[in-house]
mmCIF file of C-alpha atoms in Angstrom:
data_model
loop_
_atom_site.group_PDB
_atom_site.id
_atom_site.type_symbol
_atom_site.label_atom_id
_atom_site.label_comp_id
_atom_site.label_asym_id
_atom_site.label_seq_id
_atom_site.Cartn_x
_atom_site.Cartn_y
_atom_site.Cartn_z
ATOM 1 C CA UNK A 510 0.000 0.000 0.000
ATOM 2 C CA UNK A 511 1.394 3.378 -1.031
ATOM 3 C CA UNK A 512 2.372 5.685 1.806
ATOM 4 C CA UNK A 513 3.868 9.134 2.130
ATOM 5 C CA UNK A 514 5.218 11.442 4.834
ATOM 6 C CA UNK A 515 2.469 13.355 6.606
ATOM 7 C CA UNK A 516 3.049 16.454 8.713
ATOM 8 C CA UNK A 517 0.929 16.762 11.856
ATOM 9 C CA UNK A 518 0.541 20.000 13.822
ATOM 10 C CA UNK A 519 -0.181 19.299 17.487
ATOM 11 C CA UNK A 520 -1.451 21.107 20.553
ATOM 12 C CA UNK A 521 -0.841 19.588 23.967
ATOM 13 C CA UNK A 522 -0.941 20.415 27.642
ATOM 14 C CA UNK A 523 2.460 19.292 28.879
ATOM 15 C CA UNK A 524 1.471 19.139 32.548
ATOM 16 C CA UNK A 525 0.854 15.385 32.610
ATOM 17 C CA UNK A 526 3.682 14.414 30.259
ATOM 18 C CA UNK A 527 7.349 13.647 30.870
ATOM 19 C CA UNK A 528 8.081 15.644 27.735
ATOM 20 C CA UNK A 529 7.789 14.830 24.041
ATOM 21 C CA UNK A 530 10.278 11.983 23.594
ATOM 22 C CA UNK A 531 9.267 8.371 24.213
ATOM 23 C CA UNK A 532 10.525 6.915 27.506
ATOM 24 C CA UNK A 533 10.269 3.438 28.970
ATOM 25 C CA UNK A 534 8.548 4.236 32.259
ATOM 26 C CA UNK A 535 6.802 7.579 31.734
ATOM 27 C CA UNK A 536 3.963 9.020 29.692
ATOM 28 C CA UNK A 537 5.110 11.085 26.695
ATOM 29 C CA UNK A 538 3.411 12.865 23.804
ATOM 30 C CA UNK A 539 5.337 10.876 21.197
ATOM 31 C CA UNK A 540 4.242 7.561 22.712
ATOM 32 C CA UNK A 541 0.574 8.588 22.890
ATOM 33 C CA UNK A 542 0.609 9.755 19.277
ATOM 34 C CA UNK A 543 2.387 6.622 18.038
ATOM 35 C CA UNK A 544 -0.111 4.435 19.887
ATOM 36 C CA UNK A 545 -3.055 6.195 18.241
ATOM 37 C CA UNK A 546 -1.467 5.958 14.794
ATOM 38 C CA UNK A 547 -0.736 2.261 15.230
ATOM 39 C CA UNK A 548 -4.404 1.617 15.969
ATOM 40 C CA UNK A 549 -5.349 3.371 12.730
ATOM 41 C CA UNK A 550 -2.820 1.871 10.310
ATOM 42 C CA UNK A 551 -2.548 -1.580 11.881
ATOM 43 C CA UNK A 552 1.231 -1.600 12.206
ATOM 44 C CA UNK A 553 4.041 0.080 14.080
ATOM 45 C CA UNK A 554 4.056 3.812 13.307
ATOM 46 C CA UNK A 555 7.170 5.825 14.130
ATOM 47 C CA UNK A 556 6.654 9.547 14.703
ATOM 48 C CA UNK A 557 9.455 12.123 14.446
ATOM 49 C CA UNK A 558 9.002 15.454 16.193
ATOM 50 C CA UNK A 559 10.430 18.804 15.182
ATOM 51 C CA UNK A 560 11.588 19.418 18.739
ATOM 52 C CA UNK A 561 11.768 17.616 22.081
ATOM 53 C CA UNK A 562 9.805 19.644 24.604
ATOM 54 C CA UNK A 563 10.663 18.944 28.255
ATOM 55 C CA UNK A 564 8.461 17.786 31.112
ATOM 56 C CA UNK A 565 5.719 20.341 31.726
ATOM 57 C CA UNK A 566 6.299 22.345 28.519
ATOM 58 C CA UNK A 567 3.235 22.961 26.331
ATOM 59 C CA UNK A 568 2.692 23.248 22.584
ATOM 60 C CA UNK A 569 0.226 24.989 20.308
ATOM 61 C CA UNK A 570 2.212 24.267 17.165
ATOM 62 C CA UNK A 571 4.441 21.231 17.609
ATOM 63 C CA UNK A 572 5.258 19.611 14.267
ATOM 64 C CA UNK A 573 5.621 15.867 13.852
ATOM 65 C CA UNK A 574 5.717 13.531 10.882
ATOM 66 C CA UNK A 575 4.833 9.916 10.201
ATOM 67 C CA UNK A 576 4.539 7.781 7.087
ATOM 68 C CA UNK A 577 0.824 7.178 6.594
ATOM 69 C CA UNK A 578 -1.008 5.091 3.946
ATOM 70 C CA UNK A 579 -2.320 7.311 1.165
ATOM 71 C CA UNK A 580 -5.867 6.059 1.684
ATOM 72 C CA UNK A 581 -5.984 8.327 4.731
ATOM 73 C CA UNK A 582 -6.687 11.849 3.528
ATOM 74 C CA UNK A 583 -5.357 14.626 5.788
ATOM 75 C CA UNK A 584 -8.880 15.561 6.933
ATOM 76 C CA UNK A 585 -9.806 11.950 7.699
ATOM 77 C CA UNK A 586 -6.543 11.424 9.568
ATOM 78 C CA UNK A 587 -7.147 14.474 11.769
ATOM 79 C CA UNK A 588 -10.659 13.316 12.679
ATOM 80 C CA UNK A 589 -9.582 9.733 13.397
ATOM 81 C CA UNK A 590 -6.569 10.671 15.506
ATOM 82 C CA UNK A 591 -8.531 13.144 17.591
ATOM 83 C CA UNK A 592 -11.114 10.447 18.292
ATOM 84 C CA UNK A 593 -8.358 8.207 19.707
ATOM 85 C CA UNK A 594 -6.034 10.636 21.453
ATOM 86 C CA UNK A 595 -6.491 11.651 25.109
ATOM 87 C CA UNK A 596 -8.054 15.076 25.772
ATOM 88 C CA UNK A 597 -4.717 16.780 26.538
ATOM 89 C CA UNK A 598 -3.440 16.156 22.977
ATOM 90 C CA UNK A 599 -5.116 17.521 19.853
ATOM 91 C CA UNK A 600 -4.170 17.353 16.176
ATOM 92 C CA UNK A 601 -4.856 20.739 14.598
ATOM 93 C CA UNK A 602 -3.977 19.849 11.002
ATOM 94 C CA UNK A 603 -2.330 17.335 8.682
ATOM 95 C CA UNK A 604 -0.491 17.929 5.402
ATOM 96 C CA UNK A 605 1.013 15.543 2.891
ATOM 97 C CA UNK A 606 4.699 16.165 2.331
ATOM 98 C CA UNK A 607 7.179 15.226 -0.367
ATOM 99 C CA UNK A 608 9.303 12.065 -0.049
ATOM 100 C CA UNK A 609 12.263 12.401 2.296
ATOM 101 C CA UNK A 610 10.645 15.029 4.516
ATOM 102 C CA UNK A 611 12.100 15.200 8.028
ATOM 103 C CA UNK A 612 10.397 17.587 10.483
ATOM 104 C CA UNK A 613 13.529 18.174 12.545
ATOM 105 C CA UNK A 614 16.116 18.577 9.803
ATOM 106 C CA UNK A 615 13.908 20.492 7.355
ATOM 107 C CA UNK A 616 12.554 23.123 9.750
ATOM 108 C CA UNK A 617 13.412 26.667 8.634
ATOM 109 C CA UNK A 618 12.556 28.244 11.979
ATOM 110 C CA UNK A 619 10.834 27.564 15.287
ATOM 111 C CA UNK A 620 8.956 29.975 17.542
ATOM 112 C CA UNK A 621 8.482 29.776 21.313
ATOM 113 C CA UNK A 622 6.534 31.943 23.735
ATOM 114 C CA UNK A 623 7.192 32.201 27.466
ATOM 115 C CA UNK A 624 4.465 33.602 29.756
ATOM 116 C CA UNK A 625 5.000 35.345 33.109
ATOM 117 C CA UNK A 626 2.301 36.480 35.546
ATOM 118 C CA UNK A 627 2.973 39.376 37.922
ATOM 119 C CA UNK A 628 -0.350 39.885 39.721
ATOM 120 C CA UNK A 629 -1.545 37.840 42.737
ATOM 121 C CA UNK A 630 -4.021 36.033 40.478
ATOM 122 C CA UNK A 631 -1.107 34.326 38.722
ATOM 123 C CA UNK A 632 -1.065 31.854 41.604
ATOM 124 C CA UNK A 633 -4.593 30.691 40.816
ATOM 125 C CA UNK A 634 -4.646 26.974 39.964
ATOM 126 C CA UNK A 635 -6.260 27.958 36.671
ATOM 127 C CA UNK A 636 -3.305 30.151 35.664
ATOM 128 C CA UNK A 637 -0.169 28.865 37.378
ATOM 129 C CA UNK A 638 -0.291 25.736 35.219
ATOM 130 C CA UNK A 639 0.413 27.893 32.149
ATOM 131 C CA UNK A 640 2.687 30.697 33.340
ATOM 132 C CA UNK A 641 5.452 31.530 35.765
ATOM 133 C CA UNK A 642 3.756 33.105 38.792
ATOM 134 C CA UNK A 643 6.634 35.480 39.441
ATOM 135 C CA UNK A 644 4.858 38.080 41.550
ATOM 136 C CA UNK A 645 7.665 40.656 41.252
ATOM 137 C CA UNK A 646 7.941 43.802 39.082
ATOM 138 C CA UNK A 647 10.233 43.818 36.047
ATOM 139 C CA UNK A 648 11.984 46.710 34.322
ATOM 140 C CA UNK A 649 10.536 47.066 30.808
ATOM 141 C CA UNK A 650 13.572 48.860 29.414
ATOM 142 C CA UNK A 651 16.014 46.240 30.690
ATOM 143 C CA UNK A 652 13.875 43.459 29.218
ATOM 144 C CA UNK A 653 13.784 45.186 25.830
ATOM 145 C CA UNK A 654 17.555 45.775 25.814
ATOM 146 C CA UNK A 655 18.216 42.148 26.737
ATOM 147 C CA UNK A 656 15.947 40.821 23.982
ATOM 148 C CA UNK A 657 17.650 43.035 21.393
ATOM 149 C CA UNK A 658 21.035 41.656 22.421
ATOM 150 C CA UNK A 659 19.912 38.091 21.738
ATOM 151 C CA UNK A 660 19.054 38.742 18.089
ATOM 152 C CA UNK A 661 21.581 37.577 15.531
ATOM 153 C CA UNK A 662 24.010 34.653 15.513
ATOM 154 C CA UNK A 663 25.460 33.643 18.881
ATOM 155 C CA UNK A 664 26.807 30.594 20.617
ATOM 156 C CA UNK A 665 24.395 29.460 23.334
ATOM 157 C CA UNK A 666 26.432 26.801 25.097
ATOM 158 C CA UNK A 667 26.390 28.748 28.376
ATOM 159 C CA UNK A 668 22.627 29.208 28.029
ATOM 160 C CA UNK A 669 21.635 25.573 27.597
ATOM 161 C CA UNK A 670 21.789 22.247 29.388
ATOM 162 C CA UNK A 671 25.056 20.344 29.224
ATOM 163 C CA UNK A 672 24.707 17.273 27.010
ATOM 164 C CA UNK A 673 26.614 15.303 24.379
ATOM 165 C CA UNK A 674 29.296 17.288 22.570
ATOM 166 C CA UNK A 675 27.902 19.145 19.551
ATOM 167 C CA UNK A 676 29.668 20.241 16.364
ATOM 168 C CA UNK A 677 28.713 23.806 17.308
ATOM 169 C CA UNK A 678 26.368 25.727 19.617
ATOM 170 C CA UNK A 679 25.440 28.562 17.287
ATOM 171 C CA UNK A 680 21.829 29.576 16.713
ATOM 172 C CA UNK A 681 20.513 32.356 14.503
ATOM 173 C CA UNK A 682 17.828 34.288 16.381
ATOM 174 C CA UNK A 683 15.591 36.112 13.915
ATOM 175 C CA UNK A 684 13.267 37.668 16.483
ATOM 176 C CA UNK A 685 13.284 38.144 20.240
ATOM 177 C CA UNK A 686 10.936 40.492 22.048
ATOM 178 C CA UNK A 687 9.136 41.045 25.337
ATOM 179 C CA UNK A 688 5.627 42.416 25.348
ATOM 180 C CA UNK A 689 3.003 43.207 27.943
ATOM 181 C CA UNK A 690 0.171 40.710 27.891
ATOM 182 C CA UNK A 691 -3.256 41.822 26.726
ATOM 183 C CA UNK A 692 -4.659 41.200 30.202
ATOM 184 C CA UNK A 693 -2.031 43.602 31.664
ATOM 185 C CA UNK A 694 -1.127 40.997 34.286
ATOM 186 C CA UNK A 695 2.270 40.011 32.968
ATOM 187 C CA UNK A 696 4.628 39.542 30.048
ATOM 188 C CA UNK A 697 5.232 37.283 27.084
ATOM 189 C CA UNK A 698 8.658 36.621 25.625
ATOM 190 C CA UNK A 699 8.574 35.657 21.930
ATOM 191 C CA UNK A 700 11.613 34.188 20.234
ATOM 192 C CA UNK A 701 12.161 32.729 16.760
ATOM 193 C CA UNK A 702 15.363 30.981 15.683
ATOM 194 C CA UNK A 703 16.643 28.471 13.180
ATOM 195 C CA UNK A 704 17.354 26.028 16.019
ATOM 196 C CA UNK A 705 17.241 25.838 19.804
ATOM 197 C CA UNK A 706 19.475 24.020 22.254
ATOM 198 C CA UNK A 707 18.136 22.038 25.207
ATOM 199 C CA UNK A 708 16.399 24.406 27.680
ATOM 200 C CA UNK A 709 17.835 27.410 25.855
ATOM 201 C CA UNK A 710 14.646 29.510 26.064
ATOM 202 C CA UNK A 711 14.219 28.793 29.763
ATOM 203 C CA UNK A 712 17.850 29.731 30.493
ATOM 204 C CA UNK A 713 17.448 32.957 28.513
ATOM 205 C CA UNK A 714 14.271 33.883 30.383
ATOM 206 C CA UNK A 715 15.906 33.110 33.731
ATOM 207 C CA UNK A 716 18.846 35.416 32.993
ATOM 208 C CA UNK A 717 16.720 38.225 31.560
ATOM 209 C CA UNK A 718 14.303 38.145 34.500
ATOM 210 C CA UNK A 719 17.212 38.377 36.954
ATOM 211 C CA UNK A 720 18.564 41.353 35.002
ATOM 212 C CA UNK A 721 15.131 43.036 34.955
ATOM 213 C CA UNK A 722 14.813 42.510 38.729
ATOM 214 C CA UNK A 723 18.208 44.054 39.397
ATOM 215 C CA UNK A 724 19.703 40.785 40.569
ATOM 216 C CA UNK A 725 22.521 40.824 38.017
ATOM 217 C CA UNK A 726 24.003 43.482 35.713
ATOM 218 C CA UNK A 727 22.867 43.752 32.074
ATOM 219 C CA UNK A 728 26.446 43.082 30.927
ATOM 220 C CA UNK A 729 26.139 39.486 32.137
ATOM 221 C CA UNK A 730 23.997 38.518 29.157
ATOM 222 C CA UNK A 731 26.650 39.576 26.657
ATOM 223 C CA UNK A 732 29.265 37.603 28.570
ATOM 224 C CA UNK A 733 27.077 34.494 28.554
ATOM 225 C CA UNK A 734 26.419 34.749 24.826
ATOM 226 C CA UNK A 735 29.259 32.824 23.189
ATOM 227 C CA UNK A 736 30.393 31.638 26.620
ATOM 228 C CA UNK A 737 30.770 27.970 27.500
ATOM 229 C CA UNK A 738 29.932 27.587 31.199
ATOM 230 C CA UNK A 739 26.230 27.407 32.068
ATOM 231 C CA UNK A 740 27.062 27.480 35.779
ATOM 232 C CA UNK A 741 27.337 31.265 35.366
ATOM 233 C CA UNK A 742 23.755 31.493 34.092
ATOM 234 C CA UNK A 743 20.691 32.011 36.243
ATOM 235 C CA UNK A 744 18.529 28.950 36.966
ATOM 236 C CA UNK A 745 16.259 28.201 34.015
ATOM 237 C CA UNK A 746 12.714 29.538 34.226
ATOM 238 C CA UNK A 747 10.137 26.896 35.223
ATOM 239 C CA UNK A 748 8.729 24.776 32.379
ATOM 240 C CA UNK A 749 5.007 25.513 32.672
ATOM 241 C CA UNK A 750 5.356 29.015 31.207
ATOM 242 C CA UNK A 751 6.870 27.771 27.938
ATOM 243 C CA UNK A 752 4.915 27.059 24.747
ATOM 244 C CA UNK A 753 6.200 25.786 21.411
ATOM 245 C CA UNK A 754 4.117 28.037 19.179
ATOM 246 C CA UNK A 755 5.040 26.922 15.682
ATOM 247 C CA UNK A 756 7.505 25.418 13.241
ATOM 248 C CA UNK A 757 7.860 26.792 9.704
ATOM 249 C CA UNK A 758 8.868 24.753 6.654
ATOM 250 C CA UNK A 759 9.761 25.889 3.132
ATOM 251 C CA UNK A 760 6.751 25.751 0.818
ATOM 252 C CA UNK A 761 8.462 23.427 -1.680
ATOM 253 C CA UNK A 762 8.430 20.555 0.868
ATOM 254 C CA UNK A 763 4.631 20.269 0.758
ATOM 255 C CA UNK A 764 3.240 17.714 -1.662
ATOM 256 C CA UNK A 765 0.861 20.203 -3.258
ATOM 257 C CA UNK A 766 3.627 22.781 -3.876
#
């Protein structure tokens, strides 16, 4: 039976998951999605994600791909998967892609948003699940200056989790900005880059918040960019405020291009 790569765009509440990537003894988004796909296609179905969100991190635009029999149209696949998936995972769309498509390797850019609450209501159980209940004022000008410094090409080794040695730690940040939330109760940090290192956004937010609270000088951020020692960084911001918002792919990779 003919099959082709299919791109899935996912939303999920990361609160009950041990992250995206399949693990032996913990619930993950990848495992839940693969289980649902296997029930539909009647065989093992491997799913590749565009990024590996950590425990507690949410998504409203995670991209993943699987090879699906052509008899499943994108619309039918979306309906069938959503009927099988648990309520904290939802497939927003499906698109047929050209042969050889890989959602991780082929991504042109990824966008994340980090949410912070400053008012007492941020500690409500209906909000603290989806934002950092900071409860302390931040300096708008210092936040804006820090975000501007991040834009461009930098090495982010000192602003990421230590892991296996990489060929390089450079990322090209196309956009980075802080903005007041529409509800006036906090901030959102938006960042778009060609790639992200493990916990990079959370490390960046942790450093910028400390700068905006007067806990460390603004010059520290420049020293950490292209540095190598993450022990000099602030603790990473908590995971529940982070959302993977979207992953963009070149138009020519879609089957209907």
